[in-house]
C-alpha positions as a Python dict, from the first residue, in 0.01 Angstrom:
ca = {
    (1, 'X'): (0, 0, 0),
    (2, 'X'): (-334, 240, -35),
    (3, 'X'): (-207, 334, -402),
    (4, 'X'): (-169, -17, -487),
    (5, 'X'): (-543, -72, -369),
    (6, 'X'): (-705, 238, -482),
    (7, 'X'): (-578, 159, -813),
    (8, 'X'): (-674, -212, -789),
    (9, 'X'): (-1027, -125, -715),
    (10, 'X'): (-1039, 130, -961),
    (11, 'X'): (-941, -133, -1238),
    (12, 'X'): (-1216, -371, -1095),
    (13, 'X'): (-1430, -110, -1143),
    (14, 'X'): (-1354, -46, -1476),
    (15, 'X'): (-1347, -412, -1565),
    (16, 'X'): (-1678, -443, -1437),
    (17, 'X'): (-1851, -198, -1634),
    (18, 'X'): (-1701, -304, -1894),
    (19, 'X'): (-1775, -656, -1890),
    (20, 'X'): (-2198, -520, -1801),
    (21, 'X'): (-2156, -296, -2134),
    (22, 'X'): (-2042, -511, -2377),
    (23, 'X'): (-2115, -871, -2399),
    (24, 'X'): (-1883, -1136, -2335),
    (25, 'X'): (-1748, -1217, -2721),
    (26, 'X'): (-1693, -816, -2739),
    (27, 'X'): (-1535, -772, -2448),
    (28, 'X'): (-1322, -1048, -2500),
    (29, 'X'): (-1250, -937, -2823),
    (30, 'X'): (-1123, -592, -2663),
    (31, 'X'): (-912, -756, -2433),
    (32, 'X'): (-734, -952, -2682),
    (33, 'X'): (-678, -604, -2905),
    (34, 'X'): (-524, -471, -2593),
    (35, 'X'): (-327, -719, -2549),
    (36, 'X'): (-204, -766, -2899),
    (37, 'X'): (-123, -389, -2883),
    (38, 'X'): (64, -373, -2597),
    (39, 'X'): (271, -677, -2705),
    (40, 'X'): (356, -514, -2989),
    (41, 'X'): (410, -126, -2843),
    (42, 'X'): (625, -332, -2546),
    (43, 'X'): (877, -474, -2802),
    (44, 'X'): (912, -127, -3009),
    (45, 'X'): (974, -20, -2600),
    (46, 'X'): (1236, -230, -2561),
    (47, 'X'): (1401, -239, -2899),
    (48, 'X'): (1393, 130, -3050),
    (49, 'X'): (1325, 337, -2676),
    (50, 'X'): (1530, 103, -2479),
    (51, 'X'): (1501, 429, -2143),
    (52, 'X'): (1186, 317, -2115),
    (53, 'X'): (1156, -25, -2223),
    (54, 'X'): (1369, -167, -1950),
    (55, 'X'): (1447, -108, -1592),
    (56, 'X'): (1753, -213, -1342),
    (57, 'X'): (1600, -457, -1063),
    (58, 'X'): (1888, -645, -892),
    (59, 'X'): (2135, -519, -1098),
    (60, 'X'): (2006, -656, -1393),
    (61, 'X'): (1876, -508, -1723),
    (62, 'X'): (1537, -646, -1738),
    (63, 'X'): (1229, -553, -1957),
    (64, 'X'): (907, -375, -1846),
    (65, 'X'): (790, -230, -2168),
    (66, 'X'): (485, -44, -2129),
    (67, 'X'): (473, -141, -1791),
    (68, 'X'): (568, 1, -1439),
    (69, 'X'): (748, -320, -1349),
    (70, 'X'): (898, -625, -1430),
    (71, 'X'): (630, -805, -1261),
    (72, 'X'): (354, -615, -1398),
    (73, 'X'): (475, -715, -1726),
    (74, 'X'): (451, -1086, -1628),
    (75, 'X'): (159, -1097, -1485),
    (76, 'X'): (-29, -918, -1799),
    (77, 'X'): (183, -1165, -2101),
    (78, 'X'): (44, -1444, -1849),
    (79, 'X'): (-341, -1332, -1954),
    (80, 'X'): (-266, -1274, -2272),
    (81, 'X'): (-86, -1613, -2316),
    (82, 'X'): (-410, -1734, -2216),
    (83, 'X'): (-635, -1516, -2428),
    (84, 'X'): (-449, -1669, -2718),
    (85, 'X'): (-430, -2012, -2634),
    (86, 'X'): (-788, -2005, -2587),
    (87, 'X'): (-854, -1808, -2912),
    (88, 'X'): (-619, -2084, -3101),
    (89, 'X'): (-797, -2352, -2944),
    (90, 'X'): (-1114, -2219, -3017),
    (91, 'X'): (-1055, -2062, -3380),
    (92, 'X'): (-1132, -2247, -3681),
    (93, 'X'): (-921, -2035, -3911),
    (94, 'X'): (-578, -2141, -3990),
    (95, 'X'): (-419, -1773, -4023),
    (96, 'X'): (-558, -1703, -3656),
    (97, 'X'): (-412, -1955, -3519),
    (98, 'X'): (-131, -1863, -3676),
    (99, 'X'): (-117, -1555, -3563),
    (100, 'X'): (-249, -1652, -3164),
    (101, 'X'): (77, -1890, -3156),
    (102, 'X'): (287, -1587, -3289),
    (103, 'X'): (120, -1370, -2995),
    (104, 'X'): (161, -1665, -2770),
    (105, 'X'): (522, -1663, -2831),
    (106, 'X'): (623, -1371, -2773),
    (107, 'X'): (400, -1314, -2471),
    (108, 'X'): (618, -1633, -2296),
    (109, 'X'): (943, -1481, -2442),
    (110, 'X'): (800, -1126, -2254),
    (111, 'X'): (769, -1349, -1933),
    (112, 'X'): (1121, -1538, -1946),
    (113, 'X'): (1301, -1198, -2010),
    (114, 'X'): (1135, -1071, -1716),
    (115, 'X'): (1251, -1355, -1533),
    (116, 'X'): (974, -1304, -1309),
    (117, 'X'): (982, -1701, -1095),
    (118, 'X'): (606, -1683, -993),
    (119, 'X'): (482, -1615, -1388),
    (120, 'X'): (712, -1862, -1557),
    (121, 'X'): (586, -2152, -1299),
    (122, 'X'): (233, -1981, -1406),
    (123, 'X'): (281, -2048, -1710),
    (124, 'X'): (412, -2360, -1764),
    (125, 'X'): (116, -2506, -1483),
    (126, 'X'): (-157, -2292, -1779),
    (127, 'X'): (-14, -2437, -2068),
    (128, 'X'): (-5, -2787, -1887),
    (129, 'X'): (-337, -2750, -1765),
    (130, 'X'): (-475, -2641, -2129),
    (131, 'X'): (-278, -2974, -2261),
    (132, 'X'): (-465, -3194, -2071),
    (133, 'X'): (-824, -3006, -2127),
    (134, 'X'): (-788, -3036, -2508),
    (135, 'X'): (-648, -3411, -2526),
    (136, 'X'): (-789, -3491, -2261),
    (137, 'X'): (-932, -3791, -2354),
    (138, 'X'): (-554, -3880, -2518),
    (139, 'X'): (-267, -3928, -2338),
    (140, 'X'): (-387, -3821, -2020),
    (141, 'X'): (-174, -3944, -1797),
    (142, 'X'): (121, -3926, -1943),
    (143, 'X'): (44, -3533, -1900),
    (144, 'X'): (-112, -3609, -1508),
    (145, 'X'): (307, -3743, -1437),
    (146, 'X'): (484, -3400, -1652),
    (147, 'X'): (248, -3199, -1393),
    (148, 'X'): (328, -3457, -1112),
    (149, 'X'): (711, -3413, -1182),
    (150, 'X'): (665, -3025, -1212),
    (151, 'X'): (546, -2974, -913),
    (152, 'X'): (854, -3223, -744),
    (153, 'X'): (1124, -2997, -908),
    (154, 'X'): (966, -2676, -854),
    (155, 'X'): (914, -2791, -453),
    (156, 'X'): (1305, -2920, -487),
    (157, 'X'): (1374, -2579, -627),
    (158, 'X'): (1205, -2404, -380),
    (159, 'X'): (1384, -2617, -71),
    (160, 'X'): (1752, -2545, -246),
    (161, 'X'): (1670, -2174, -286),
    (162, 'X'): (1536, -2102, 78),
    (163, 'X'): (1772, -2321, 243),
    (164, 'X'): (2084, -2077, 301),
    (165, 'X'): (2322, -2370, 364),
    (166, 'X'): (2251, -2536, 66),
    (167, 'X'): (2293, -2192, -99),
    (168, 'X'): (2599, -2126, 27),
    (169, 'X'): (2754, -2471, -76),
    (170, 'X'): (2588, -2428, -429),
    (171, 'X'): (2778, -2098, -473),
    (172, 'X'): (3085, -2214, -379),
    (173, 'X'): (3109, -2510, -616),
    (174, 'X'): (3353, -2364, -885),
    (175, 'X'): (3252, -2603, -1201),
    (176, 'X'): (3576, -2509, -1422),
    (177, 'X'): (3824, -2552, -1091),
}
């Protein structure tokens, strides 16, 4: 919609300033304050002001916390997952990288409570990806065939949840007769 993409090109905007004001170790370093504060503000959301910290999307429960949507939610815990595997990755100091896997953490438990399909497949292709660029050199293929059989079960999954028949059979199967 036009408010989607005013506001869309108004964040670009922003970013891009942003990014010409400050250099890049700065402006990284603000977006991983941001995101450690709206990690943390999302949980108090969703545990102490639960009105605002969740909304009803299918009829389900499902967090948002200082978000707009679901979705939104997602798609932000998916950058800051991978703010703070870089910083981990990157850090030399134990309590950081401590505290990046904490972040991490609950970032990915942020994403699975959203349930949102498209950021959880996100994810797990990121942290598969990041796998194989730091042991690269180790065990290689052995990651090349998880990423291989990934992308089988997510097409599988994909084929089973499009394909209406197959639906229909699926629900019908009543496990404890």
């Amino acid at each position: 919609s036009l408010n989607t993409l005013i506001i869309l090109a108004i964040t670009a905007i922003q970013t891009i300033l942003l990014s010409n004001l400050y250099s890049e170790k700065s402006f990284y370093c603000i977006l991983a304050k941001y995101f450690v504060i709206s990690i943390i503000f999302s949980y108090v959301f969703i545990i102490i002001y639960p009105q605002m910290g969740f909304m009803i999307y299918e009829d389900k429960l499902l967090p948002v916390g200082v978000y707009s949507h679901k979705n939104v939610l997602a798609r932000f815990m998916v950058i800051a997952t991978i703010i703070f595997m870089n910083d981990m990755i990157k850090s030399k100091n134990y309590i950081k990288k401590i505290v990046c896997l904490v972040f991490q953490i609950l970032a990915v438990t942020l994403i699975l409570l959203s349930q949102s399909i498209t950021c959880i497949i996100w994810i797990i292709i990121l942290v598969s990806a990041n796998i194989m660029i730091v042991y690269k050199n180790r065990l290689f293929r052995v990651y090349i065939k998880i990423i291989t059989l990934y992308c089988i079960i997510f097409n599988i999954f994909v084929y089973f949840i499009s394909d209406p028949k197959i639906s229909n059979i699926i629900s019908n199967i009543n496990i404890f007769g």
